[in-house]
Amino acid sequence: MVHDTMILCQLQTLVKEDPGLAQSYVGDLVRQAAADGADMVCLPEMFACPYESKNFPPRAEEKGGPTWQFLSSLAAECGIYLSAGSVPEKEVLQTESGQEKILIYNTAYVFDREGKQIAKHRKVHLFDIDVTGGQSFRESDTLTPGDHFTVFETEFGLMGLCICFDIRFVETLRLMALKGARMVLVPAAFNMTTGPAHWELNLRSQAMLNQLYIAATSDARDMTASYHAWGHSLLADPWGAVVSQLDEREGRLMTKVDLSRVEEIRRQLPILSARRTDLYELKEK
């Protein structure tokens, strides 16, 4: 049986450079959210790793490593779904010549109420930008892109998962919507250049065009850090309205979500079912 009502908690946390301190800090916040009735708790992108390309390789762990174990145990302890932000993930491959090849990904995990991993998304679109007078960043200096889009089943129906820059690509959300996703979870860290211009606009428009909820969870802003996140974690509904939103400071959003609005709005305004796929093709004249 699919449940229509969910208590969602989005934690806008500060990035703690020390892994032990990060786990203690996040663990306390997740436990409190669970005690307050959360069904699902969401963390931000790179919540325990300062957001600089040079930090990703030394902080990367293989699946099942200490951070993965902590997150899995935390979900089981609290009896919640945990959308565990994102972390640097390491994959060690053997080449044909017998050499080791190490790949680093920006990876998001989701764990169920028993601590079982039910989703894993590797950021597909790497954040390589150079805005005149603004932010310059190259994830591809150290990261490898993922190669698939991610949806997963829960007691609240099908959900999608992507990371930050992925949300800018219309195909990402449309494919999830066509598969039946009711909500898309987005751990993110928009910056002070792109955040004021595009954060809310992008999230609301994607939610409206694909008629689903988007829960985008950002790191809190820390002006003493090397990377300054925009913050403003928000939940957008399938009508394109902002249900709830934070400012730039650390905090949490606890929202009772009526997921039946997805099907209701899709019936009233049949965007997905009225698509003309017979015409959606670029052709040479």
PDB file of C-alpha atoms in Angstrom:
ATOM      1  CA  MET A   1       0.000   0.000   0.000  1.00  0.00           C
ATOM      2  CA  VAL A   2       1.353   3.424  -0.996  1.00  0.00           C
ATOM      3  CA  HIS A   3       0.982   6.143   1.632  1.00  0.00           C
ATOM      4  CA  ASP A   4       0.080   9.668   0.531  1.00  0.00           C
ATOM      5  CA  THR A   5       1.155  11.615   3.618  1.00  0.00           C
ATOM      6  CA  MET A   6       4.787  11.986   4.652  1.00  0.00           C
ATOM      7  CA  ILE A   7       6.650  14.091   7.194  1.00  0.00           C
ATOM      8  CA  LEU A   8       9.739  15.375   5.397  1.00  0.00           C
ATOM      9  CA  CYS A   9      12.684  16.964   7.204  1.00  0.00           C
ATOM     10  CA  GLN A  10      15.344  18.878   5.253  1.00  0.00           C
ATOM     11  CA  LEU A  11      18.468  19.672   7.278  1.00  0.00           C
ATOM     12  CA  GLN A  12      20.451  22.698   6.116  1.00  0.00           C
ATOM     13  CA  THR A  13      23.719  22.012   7.878  1.00  0.00           C
ATOM     14  CA  LEU A  14      27.148  23.597   8.118  1.00  0.00           C
ATOM     15  CA  VAL A  15      29.997  21.601   6.621  1.00  0.00           C
ATOM     16  CA  LYS A  16      32.251  20.287   9.368  1.00  0.00           C
ATOM     17  CA  GLU A  17      35.792  19.621   8.148  1.00  0.00           C
ATOM     18  CA  ASP A  18      36.554  16.980  10.782  1.00  0.00           C
ATOM     19  CA  PRO A  19      34.757  13.704   9.869  1.00  0.00           C
ATOM     20  CA  GLY A  20      34.133  12.733  13.498  1.00  0.00           C
ATOM     21  CA  LEU A  21      32.682  16.131  14.305  1.00  0.00           C
ATOM     22  CA  ALA A  22      30.541  16.016  11.167  1.00  0.00           C
ATOM     23  CA  GLN A  23      29.066  12.657  12.146  1.00  0.00           C
ATOM     24  CA  SER A  24      28.327  13.786  15.698  1.00  0.00           C
ATOM     25  CA  TYR A  25      26.720  17.019  14.489  1.00  0.00           C
ATOM     26  CA  VAL A  26      24.613  15.423  11.767  1.00  0.00           C
ATOM     27  CA  GLY A  27      23.730  12.427  13.919  1.00  0.00           C
ATOM     28  CA  ASP A  28      22.254  14.610  16.653  1.00  0.00           C
ATOM     29  CA  LEU A  29      20.174  16.581  14.137  1.00  0.00           C
ATOM     30  CA  VAL A  30      18.847  13.444  12.433  1.00  0.00           C
ATOM     31  CA  ARG A  31      17.957  11.836  15.761  1.00  0.00           C
ATOM     32  CA  GLN A  32      16.058  14.950  16.811  1.00  0.00           C
ATOM     33  CA  ALA A  33      14.172  15.042  13.506  1.00  0.00           C
ATOM     34  CA  ALA A  34      13.199  11.388  13.929  1.00  0.00           C
ATOM     35  CA  ALA A  35      12.055  12.043  17.498  1.00  0.00           C
ATOM     36  CA  ASP A  36       9.894  14.881  16.147  1.00  0.00           C
ATOM     37  CA  GLY A  37       8.138  12.525  13.736  1.00  0.00           C
ATOM     38  CA  ALA A  38      10.083  12.719  10.463  1.00  0.00           C
ATOM     39  CA  ASP A  39       9.542   9.857   8.011  1.00  0.00           C
ATOM     40  CA  MET A  40      12.373  10.988   5.743  1.00  0.00           C
ATOM     41  CA  VAL A  41      15.385  13.182   6.511  1.00  0.00           C
ATOM     42  CA  CYS A  42      17.439  14.890   3.770  1.00  0.00           C
ATOM     43  CA  LEU A  43      21.039  16.105   4.017  1.00  0.00           C
ATOM     44  CA  PRO A  44      22.917  18.510   1.682  1.00  0.00           C
ATOM     45  CA  GLU A  45      25.533  17.935  -1.004  1.00  0.00           C
ATOM     46  CA  MET A  46      29.025  17.159   0.363  1.00  0.00           C
ATOM     47  CA  PHE A  47      27.702  17.681   3.895  1.00  0.00           C
ATOM     48  CA  ALA A  48      30.932  16.368   5.458  1.00  0.00           C
ATOM     49  CA  CYS A  49      33.527  17.461   2.899  1.00  0.00           C
ATOM     50  CA  PRO A  50      34.547  21.073   2.199  1.00  0.00           C
ATOM     51  CA  TYR A  51      33.367  21.755  -1.351  1.00  0.00           C
ATOM     52  CA  GLU A  52      36.627  22.082  -3.282  1.00  0.00           C
ATOM     53  CA  SER A  53      37.781  19.741  -6.056  1.00  0.00           C
ATOM     54  CA  LYS A  54      41.094  19.094  -4.322  1.00  0.00           C
ATOM     55  CA  ASN A  55      39.278  17.705  -1.273  1.00  0.00           C
ATOM     56  CA  PHE A  56      37.339  14.999  -3.080  1.00  0.00           C
ATOM     57  CA  PRO A  57      40.102  12.385  -3.737  1.00  0.00           C
ATOM     58  CA  PRO A  58      41.577  12.323  -0.191  1.00  0.00           C
ATOM     59  CA  ARG A  59      38.078  12.253   1.381  1.00  0.00           C
ATOM     60  CA  ALA A  60      36.675   9.599  -0.945  1.00  0.00           C
ATOM     61  CA  GLU A  61      35.600   6.230   0.461  1.00  0.00           C
ATOM     62  CA  GLU A  62      34.426   3.072  -1.223  1.00  0.00           C
ATOM     63  CA  LYS A  63      30.806   1.993  -0.818  1.00  0.00           C
ATOM     64  CA  GLY A  64      30.512   0.326   2.577  1.00  0.00           C
ATOM     65  CA  GLY A  65      33.234   2.535   4.061  1.00  0.00           C
ATOM     66  CA  PRO A  66      33.056   4.320   7.437  1.00  0.00           C
ATOM     67  CA  THR A  67      30.751   7.140   6.283  1.00  0.00           C
ATOM     68  CA  TRP A  68      28.415   4.707   4.502  1.00  0.00           C
ATOM     69  CA  GLN A  69      28.311   2.539   7.630  1.00  0.00           C
ATOM     70  CA  PHE A  70      27.526   5.541   9.813  1.00  0.00           C
ATOM     71  CA  LEU A  71      24.679   6.677   7.566  1.00  0.00           C
ATOM     72  CA  SER A  72      23.201   3.185   7.256  1.00  0.00           C
ATOM     73  CA  SER A  73      23.333   2.667  11.024  1.00  0.00           C
ATOM     74  CA  LEU A  74      21.824   6.092  11.655  1.00  0.00           C
ATOM     75  CA  ALA A  75      18.832   5.368   9.399  1.00  0.00           C
ATOM     76  CA  ALA A  76      18.259   2.014  11.124  1.00  0.00           C
ATOM     77  CA  GLU A  77      18.671   3.477  14.610  1.00  0.00           C
ATOM     78  CA  CYS A  78      16.138   6.214  13.893  1.00  0.00           C
ATOM     79  CA  GLY A  79      13.756   4.083  11.811  1.00  0.00           C
ATOM     80  CA  ILE A  80      13.607   6.649   9.021  1.00  0.00           C
ATOM     81  CA  TYR A  81      14.373   7.013   5.330  1.00  0.00           C
ATOM     82  CA  LEU A  82      17.655   8.907   5.091  1.00  0.00           C
ATOM     83  CA  SER A  83      18.534  10.779   1.907  1.00  0.00           C
ATOM     84  CA  ALA A  84      22.140  11.118   2.948  1.00  0.00           C
ATOM     85  CA  GLY A  85      23.216  14.188   0.987  1.00  0.00           C
ATOM     86  CA  SER A  86      26.271  13.363  -1.082  1.00  0.00           C
ATOM     87  CA  VAL A  87      29.801  12.207  -0.344  1.00  0.00           C
ATOM     88  CA  PRO A  88      32.991  11.633  -2.355  1.00  0.00           C
ATOM     89  CA  GLU A  89      32.936   7.977  -3.442  1.00  0.00           C
ATOM     90  CA  LYS A  90      35.962   5.983  -4.601  1.00  0.00           C
ATOM     91  CA  GLU A  91      35.821   3.051  -7.019  1.00  0.00           C
ATOM     92  CA  VAL A  92      38.950   0.983  -7.604  1.00  0.00           C
ATOM     93  CA  LEU A  93      39.116  -0.763 -10.981  1.00  0.00           C
ATOM     94  CA  GLN A  94      41.616  -3.193 -12.426  1.00  0.00           C
ATOM     95  CA  THR A  95      42.871  -2.367 -15.913  1.00  0.00           C
ATOM     96  CA  GLU A  96      43.726  -5.028 -18.511  1.00  0.00           C
ATOM     97  CA  SER A  97      47.379  -4.548 -17.670  1.00  0.00           C
ATOM     98  CA  GLY A  98      46.714  -5.304 -14.001  1.00  0.00           C
ATOM     99  CA  GLN A  99      47.107  -1.708 -12.876  1.00  0.00           C
ATOM    100  CA  GLU A 100      44.703  -0.100 -10.420  1.00  0.00           C
ATOM    101  CA  LYS A 101      42.555   2.757 -11.710  1.00  0.00           C
ATOM    102  CA  ILE A 102      40.810   4.906  -9.135  1.00  0.00           C
ATOM    103  CA  LEU A 103      37.661   6.837 -10.049  1.00  0.00           C
ATOM    104  CA  ILE A 104      36.090   9.467  -7.780  1.00  0.00           C
ATOM    105  CA  TYR A 105      32.372  10.303  -7.879  1.00  0.00           C
ATOM    106  CA  ASN A 106      30.025  12.761  -6.199  1.00  0.00           C
ATOM    107  CA  THR A 107      27.589  10.171  -4.861  1.00  0.00           C
ATOM    108  CA  ALA A 108      24.246  10.322  -3.064  1.00  0.00           C
ATOM    109  CA  TYR A 109      22.914   7.361  -1.056  1.00  0.00           C
ATOM    110  CA  VAL A 110      19.425   6.728   0.285  1.00  0.00           C
ATOM    111  CA  PHE A 111      18.764   4.257   3.117  1.00  0.00           C
ATOM    112  CA  ASP A 112      15.439   2.811   4.236  1.00  0.00           C
ATOM    113  CA  ARG A 113      14.052   2.436   7.757  1.00  0.00           C
ATOM    114  CA  GLU A 114      16.161  -0.703   8.332  1.00  0.00           C
ATOM    115  CA  GLY A 115      19.360   0.936   7.120  1.00  0.00           C
ATOM    116  CA  LYS A 116      19.358  -0.847   3.767  1.00  0.00           C
ATOM    117  CA  GLN A 117      20.707   1.160   0.831  1.00  0.00           C
ATOM    118  CA  ILE A 118      17.816   1.559  -1.622  1.00  0.00           C
ATOM    119  CA  ALA A 119      19.316   4.154  -3.979  1.00  0.00           C
ATOM    120  CA  LYS A 120      22.696   5.348  -5.179  1.00  0.00           C
ATOM    121  CA  HIS A 121      23.154   8.237  -7.573  1.00  0.00           C
ATOM    122  CA  ARG A 122      26.430   9.422  -9.015  1.00  0.00           C
ATOM    123  CA  LYS A 123      26.232  13.034 -10.169  1.00  0.00           C
ATOM    124  CA  VAL A 124      25.715  12.877 -13.929  1.00  0.00           C
ATOM    125  CA  HIS A 125      26.367  16.499 -14.891  1.00  0.00           C
ATOM    126  CA  LEU A 126      29.616  17.760 -13.422  1.00  0.00           C
ATOM    127  CA  PHE A 127      29.759  21.354 -12.265  1.00  0.00           C
ATOM    128  CA  ASP A 128      32.250  22.967 -14.665  1.00  0.00           C
ATOM    129  CA  ILE A 129      31.422  26.663 -14.917  1.00  0.00           C
ATOM    130  CA  ASP A 130      33.203  29.962 -15.393  1.00  0.00           C
ATOM    131  CA  VAL A 131      30.807  32.886 -14.921  1.00  0.00           C
ATOM    132  CA  THR A 132      32.266  36.280 -15.810  1.00  0.00           C
ATOM    133  CA  GLY A 133      32.585  38.273 -12.607  1.00  0.00           C
ATOM    134  CA  GLY A 134      31.283  35.332 -10.583  1.00  0.00           C
ATOM    135  CA  GLN A 135      31.952  31.715  -9.725  1.00  0.00           C
ATOM    136  CA  SER A 136      34.521  29.475 -11.406  1.00  0.00           C
ATOM    137  CA  PHE A 137      34.619  25.770 -10.536  1.00  0.00           C
ATOM    138  CA  ARG A 138      35.633  22.498 -12.229  1.00  0.00           C
ATOM    139  CA  GLU A 139      34.410  19.265 -10.685  1.00  0.00           C
ATOM    140  CA  SER A 140      35.808  17.363 -13.666  1.00  0.00           C
ATOM    141  CA  ASP A 141      39.340  18.119 -12.445  1.00  0.00           C
ATOM    142  CA  THR A 142      38.916  15.257  -9.964  1.00  0.00           C
ATOM    143  CA  LEU A 143      35.471  13.699 -10.459  1.00  0.00           C
ATOM    144  CA  THR A 144      34.054  11.182 -12.944  1.00  0.00           C
ATOM    145  CA  PRO A 145      30.425  11.648 -14.084  1.00  0.00           C
ATOM    146  CA  GLY A 146      27.749   9.066 -13.361  1.00  0.00           C
ATOM    147  CA  ASP A 147      25.993   7.344 -16.239  1.00  0.00           C
ATOM    148  CA  HIS A 148      22.363   6.855 -15.188  1.00  0.00           C
ATOM    149  CA  PHE A 149      19.355   8.608 -13.680  1.00  0.00           C
ATOM    150  CA  THR A 150      18.038   7.317 -10.386  1.00  0.00           C
ATOM    151  CA  VAL A 151      14.562   6.451  -9.144  1.00  0.00           C
ATOM    152  CA  PHE A 152      13.662   4.196  -6.212  1.00  0.00           C
ATOM    153  CA  GLU A 153      10.639   2.748  -4.468  1.00  0.00           C
ATOM    154  CA  THR A 154       9.427   3.747  -0.995  1.00  0.00           C
ATOM    155  CA  GLU A 155       6.242   3.285   1.009  1.00  0.00           C
ATOM    156  CA  PHE A 156       5.315   6.742  -0.311  1.00  0.00           C
ATOM    157  CA  GLY A 157       5.657   5.728  -3.949  1.00  0.00           C
ATOM    158  CA  LEU A 158       8.408   6.207  -6.495  1.00  0.00           C
ATOM    159  CA  MET A 159      10.998   8.932  -5.863  1.00  0.00           C
ATOM    160  CA  GLY A 160      13.822  10.402  -7.898  1.00  0.00           C
ATOM    161  CA  LEU A 161      17.303  11.411  -6.808  1.00  0.00           C
ATOM    162  CA  CYS A 162      19.798  13.789  -8.422  1.00  0.00           C
ATOM    163  CA  ILE A 163      22.551  16.134  -7.276  1.00  0.00           C
ATOM    164  CA  CYS A 164      22.721  19.926  -7.616  1.00  0.00           C
ATOM    165  CA  PHE A 165      23.823  20.718 -11.217  1.00  0.00           C
ATOM    166  CA  ASP A 166      21.745  17.761 -12.484  1.00  0.00           C
ATOM    167  CA  ILE A 167      18.619  19.816 -11.741  1.00  0.00           C
ATOM    168  CA  ARG A 168      19.442  22.277 -14.544  1.00  0.00           C
ATOM    169  CA  PHE A 169      18.916  19.685 -17.258  1.00  0.00           C
ATOM    170  CA  VAL A 170      15.289  19.298 -18.281  1.00  0.00           C
ATOM    171  CA  GLU A 171      15.768  15.687 -19.367  1.00  0.00           C
ATOM    172  CA  THR A 172      16.756  14.664 -15.831  1.00  0.00           C
ATOM    173  CA  LEU A 173      13.430  15.531 -14.222  1.00  0.00           C
ATOM    174  CA  ARG A 174      11.299  14.637 -17.237  1.00  0.00           C
ATOM    175  CA  LEU A 175      12.634  11.072 -17.322  1.00  0.00           C
ATOM    176  CA  MET A 176      11.930  10.687 -13.607  1.00  0.00           C
ATOM    177  CA  ALA A 177       8.414  12.071 -14.033  1.00  0.00           C
ATOM    178  CA  LEU A 178       7.699   9.729 -16.935  1.00  0.00           C
ATOM    179  CA  LYS A 179       8.771   6.790 -14.779  1.00  0.00           C
ATOM    180  CA  GLY A 180       6.186   7.899 -12.203  1.00  0.00           C
ATOM    181  CA  ALA A 181       8.232   9.768  -9.589  1.00  0.00           C
ATOM    182  CA  ARG A 182       6.097  11.732  -7.122  1.00  0.00           C
ATOM    183  CA  MET A 183       9.027  13.595  -5.564  1.00  0.00           C
ATOM    184  CA  VAL A 184      12.637  14.274  -6.512  1.00  0.00           C
ATOM    185  CA  LEU A 185      15.270  14.711  -3.808  1.00  0.00           C
ATOM    186  CA  VAL A 186      18.100  17.109  -4.613  1.00  0.00           C
ATOM    187  CA  PRO A 187      21.099  17.478  -2.294  1.00  0.00           C
ATOM    188  CA  ALA A 188      22.697  20.680  -3.523  1.00  0.00           C
ATOM    189  CA  ALA A 189      25.112  23.538  -2.945  1.00  0.00           C
ATOM    190  CA  PHE A 190      24.304  26.399  -5.327  1.00  0.00           C
ATOM    191  CA  ASN A 191      26.739  29.278  -4.820  1.00  0.00           C
ATOM    192  CA  MET A 192      26.420  33.018  -4.345  1.00  0.00           C
ATOM    193  CA  THR A 193      26.478  33.657  -8.110  1.00  0.00           C
ATOM    194  CA  THR A 194      23.962  31.105  -9.342  1.00  0.00           C
ATOM    195  CA  GLY A 195      21.853  30.870  -6.199  1.00  0.00           C
ATOM    196  CA  PRO A 196      20.211  34.321  -6.232  1.00  0.00           C
ATOM    197  CA  ALA A 197      19.622  34.095  -9.985  1.00  0.00           C
ATOM    198  CA  HIS A 198      18.462  30.543 -10.555  1.00  0.00           C
ATOM    199  CA  TRP A 199      17.879  28.475  -7.389  1.00  0.00           C
ATOM    200  CA  GLU A 200      14.191  29.109  -6.701  1.00  0.00           C
ATOM    201  CA  LEU A 201      13.355  29.812 -10.363  1.00  0.00           C
ATOM    202  CA  ASN A 202      14.858  26.522 -11.502  1.00  0.00           C
ATOM    203  CA  LEU A 203      13.318  24.376  -8.780  1.00  0.00           C
ATOM    204  CA  ARG A 204       9.844  25.830  -9.068  1.00  0.00           C
ATOM    205  CA  SER A 205       9.785  25.593 -12.852  1.00  0.00           C
ATOM    206  CA  GLN A 206      11.021  21.995 -12.868  1.00  0.00           C
ATOM    207  CA  ALA A 207       8.402  21.041 -10.259  1.00  0.00           C
ATOM    208  CA  MET A 208       5.643  22.729 -12.273  1.00  0.00           C
ATOM    209  CA  LEU A 209       6.664  21.376 -15.682  1.00  0.00           C
ATOM    210  CA  ASN A 210       7.009  17.817 -14.391  1.00  0.00           C
ATOM    211  CA  GLN A 211       4.141  18.005 -11.887  1.00  0.00           C
ATOM    212  CA  LEU A 212       5.962  16.583  -8.894  1.00  0.00           C
ATOM    213  CA  TYR A 213       7.460  17.714  -5.598  1.00  0.00           C
ATOM    214  CA  ILE A 214      11.099  18.791  -5.468  1.00  0.00           C
ATOM    215  CA  ALA A 215      12.875  18.749  -2.118  1.00  0.00           C
ATOM    216  CA  ALA A 216      16.171  20.596  -2.599  1.00  0.00           C
ATOM    217  CA  THR A 217      18.431  20.595   0.452  1.00  0.00           C
ATOM    218  CA  SER A 218      21.442  22.914   0.572  1.00  0.00           C
ATOM    219  CA  ASP A 219      24.376  23.386   2.876  1.00  0.00           C
ATOM    220  CA  ALA A 220      24.096  26.403   5.149  1.00  0.00           C
ATOM    221  CA  ARG A 221      26.166  29.447   4.262  1.00  0.00           C
ATOM    222  CA  ASP A 222      29.507  29.792   6.026  1.00  0.00           C
ATOM    223  CA  MET A 223      31.394  32.924   5.039  1.00  0.00           C
ATOM    224  CA  THR A 224      34.520  31.645   6.813  1.00  0.00           C
ATOM    225  CA  ALA A 225      34.692  28.651   4.461  1.00  0.00           C
ATOM    226  CA  SER A 226      36.310  28.600   1.018  1.00  0.00           C
ATOM    227  CA  TYR A 227      32.956  27.843  -0.696  1.00  0.00           C
ATOM    228  CA  HIS A 228      29.922  29.976   0.101  1.00  0.00           C
ATOM    229  CA  ALA A 229      26.630  28.124  -0.369  1.00  0.00           C
ATOM    230  CA  TRP A 230      23.438  30.020  -1.181  1.00  0.00           C
ATOM    231  CA  GLY A 231      21.369  27.992   1.273  1.00  0.00           C
ATOM    232  CA  HIS A 232      17.611  28.568   0.997  1.00  0.00           C
ATOM    233  CA  SER A 233      16.650  24.876   1.087  1.00  0.00           C
ATOM    234  CA  LEU A 234      13.103  24.567  -0.185  1.00  0.00           C
ATOM    235  CA  LEU A 235      10.225  22.289  -1.050  1.00  0.00           C
ATOM    236  CA  ALA A 236       8.351  23.066  -4.286  1.00  0.00           C
ATOM    237  CA  ASP A 237       4.997  21.446  -5.064  1.00  0.00           C
ATOM    238  CA  PRO A 238       3.645  20.083  -8.390  1.00  0.00           C
ATOM    239  CA  TRP A 239       1.848  23.379  -9.049  1.00  0.00           C
ATOM    240  CA  GLY A 240       5.201  25.201  -8.916  1.00  0.00           C
ATOM    241  CA  ALA A 241       4.589  26.878  -5.569  1.00  0.00           C
ATOM    242  CA  VAL A 242       7.090  27.064  -2.716  1.00  0.00           C
ATOM    243  CA  VAL A 243       5.649  25.086   0.181  1.00  0.00           C
ATOM    244  CA  SER A 244       8.429  25.973   2.615  1.00  0.00           C
ATOM    245  CA  GLN A 245      11.884  27.552   2.472  1.00  0.00           C
ATOM    246  CA  LEU A 246      14.774  28.478   4.760  1.00  0.00           C
ATOM    247  CA  ASP A 247      17.114  31.453   4.597  1.00  0.00           C
ATOM    248  CA  GLU A 248      20.900  31.058   4.367  1.00  0.00           C
ATOM    249  CA  ARG A 249      21.513  29.978   7.992  1.00  0.00           C
ATOM    250  CA  GLU A 250      21.630  26.466   9.385  1.00  0.00           C
ATOM    251  CA  GLY A 251      18.180  25.161  10.199  1.00  0.00           C
ATOM    252  CA  ARG A 252      15.570  22.604   9.255  1.00  0.00           C
ATOM    253  CA  LEU A 253      12.319  22.360   7.356  1.00  0.00           C
ATOM    254  CA  MET A 254       9.729  19.948   8.755  1.00  0.00           C
ATOM    255  CA  THR A 255       6.887  19.671   6.260  1.00  0.00           C
ATOM    256  CA  LYS A 256       3.795  17.474   6.121  1.00  0.00           C
ATOM    257  CA  VAL A 257       3.595  16.564   2.433  1.00  0.00           C
ATOM    258  CA  ASP A 258       0.380  15.464   0.693  1.00  0.00           C
ATOM    259  CA  LEU A 259       1.720  13.395  -2.183  1.00  0.00           C
ATOM    260  CA  SER A 260      -1.755  12.772  -3.604  1.00  0.00           C
ATOM    261  CA  ARG A 261      -1.536  16.292  -5.063  1.00  0.00           C
ATOM    262  CA  VAL A 262       0.781  14.877  -7.723  1.00  0.00           C
ATOM    263  CA  GLU A 263      -1.909  12.651  -9.216  1.00  0.00           C
ATOM    264  CA  GLU A 264      -4.576  15.304  -8.662  1.00  0.00           C
ATOM    265  CA  ILE A 265      -2.675  17.973 -10.577  1.00  0.00           C
ATOM    266  CA  ARG A 266      -1.674  15.554 -13.333  1.00  0.00           C
ATOM    267  CA  ARG A 267      -5.368  14.735 -13.846  1.00  0.00           C
ATOM    268  CA  GLN A 268      -6.427  18.390 -13.887  1.00  0.00           C
ATOM    269  CA  LEU A 269      -3.630  19.582 -16.165  1.00  0.00           C
ATOM    270  CA  PRO A 270      -2.509  16.601 -18.283  1.00  0.00           C
ATOM    271  CA  ILE A 271       0.910  17.833 -19.383  1.00  0.00           C
ATOM    272  CA  LEU A 272       2.619  14.458 -19.300  1.00  0.00           C
ATOM    273  CA  SER A 273      -0.167  12.495 -20.975  1.00  0.00           C
ATOM    274  CA  ALA A 274      -0.731  15.186 -23.657  1.00  0.00           C
ATOM    275  CA  ARG A 275       2.850  15.092 -24.926  1.00  0.00           C
ATOM    276  CA  ARG A 276       3.258  14.804 -28.737  1.00  0.00           C
ATOM    277  CA  THR A 277       6.157  12.397 -28.857  1.00  0.00           C
ATOM    278  CA  ASP A 278       5.508  11.858 -32.567  1.00  0.00           C
ATOM    279  CA  LEU A 279       6.719  15.416 -33.203  1.00  0.00           C
ATOM    280  CA  TYR A 280       9.586  15.760 -30.719  1.00  0.00           C
ATOM    281  CA  GLU A 281      12.465  15.165 -33.087  1.00  0.00           C
ATOM    282  CA  LEU A 282      14.967  17.456 -34.761  1.00  0.00           C
ATOM    283  CA  LYS A 283      14.926  16.823 -38.504  1.00  0.00           C
ATOM    284  CA  GLU A 284      17.095  18.079 -41.318  1.00  0.00           C
ATOM    285  CA  LYS A 285      15.178  20.288 -43.778  1.00  0.00           C
TER     286      LYS A 285
END
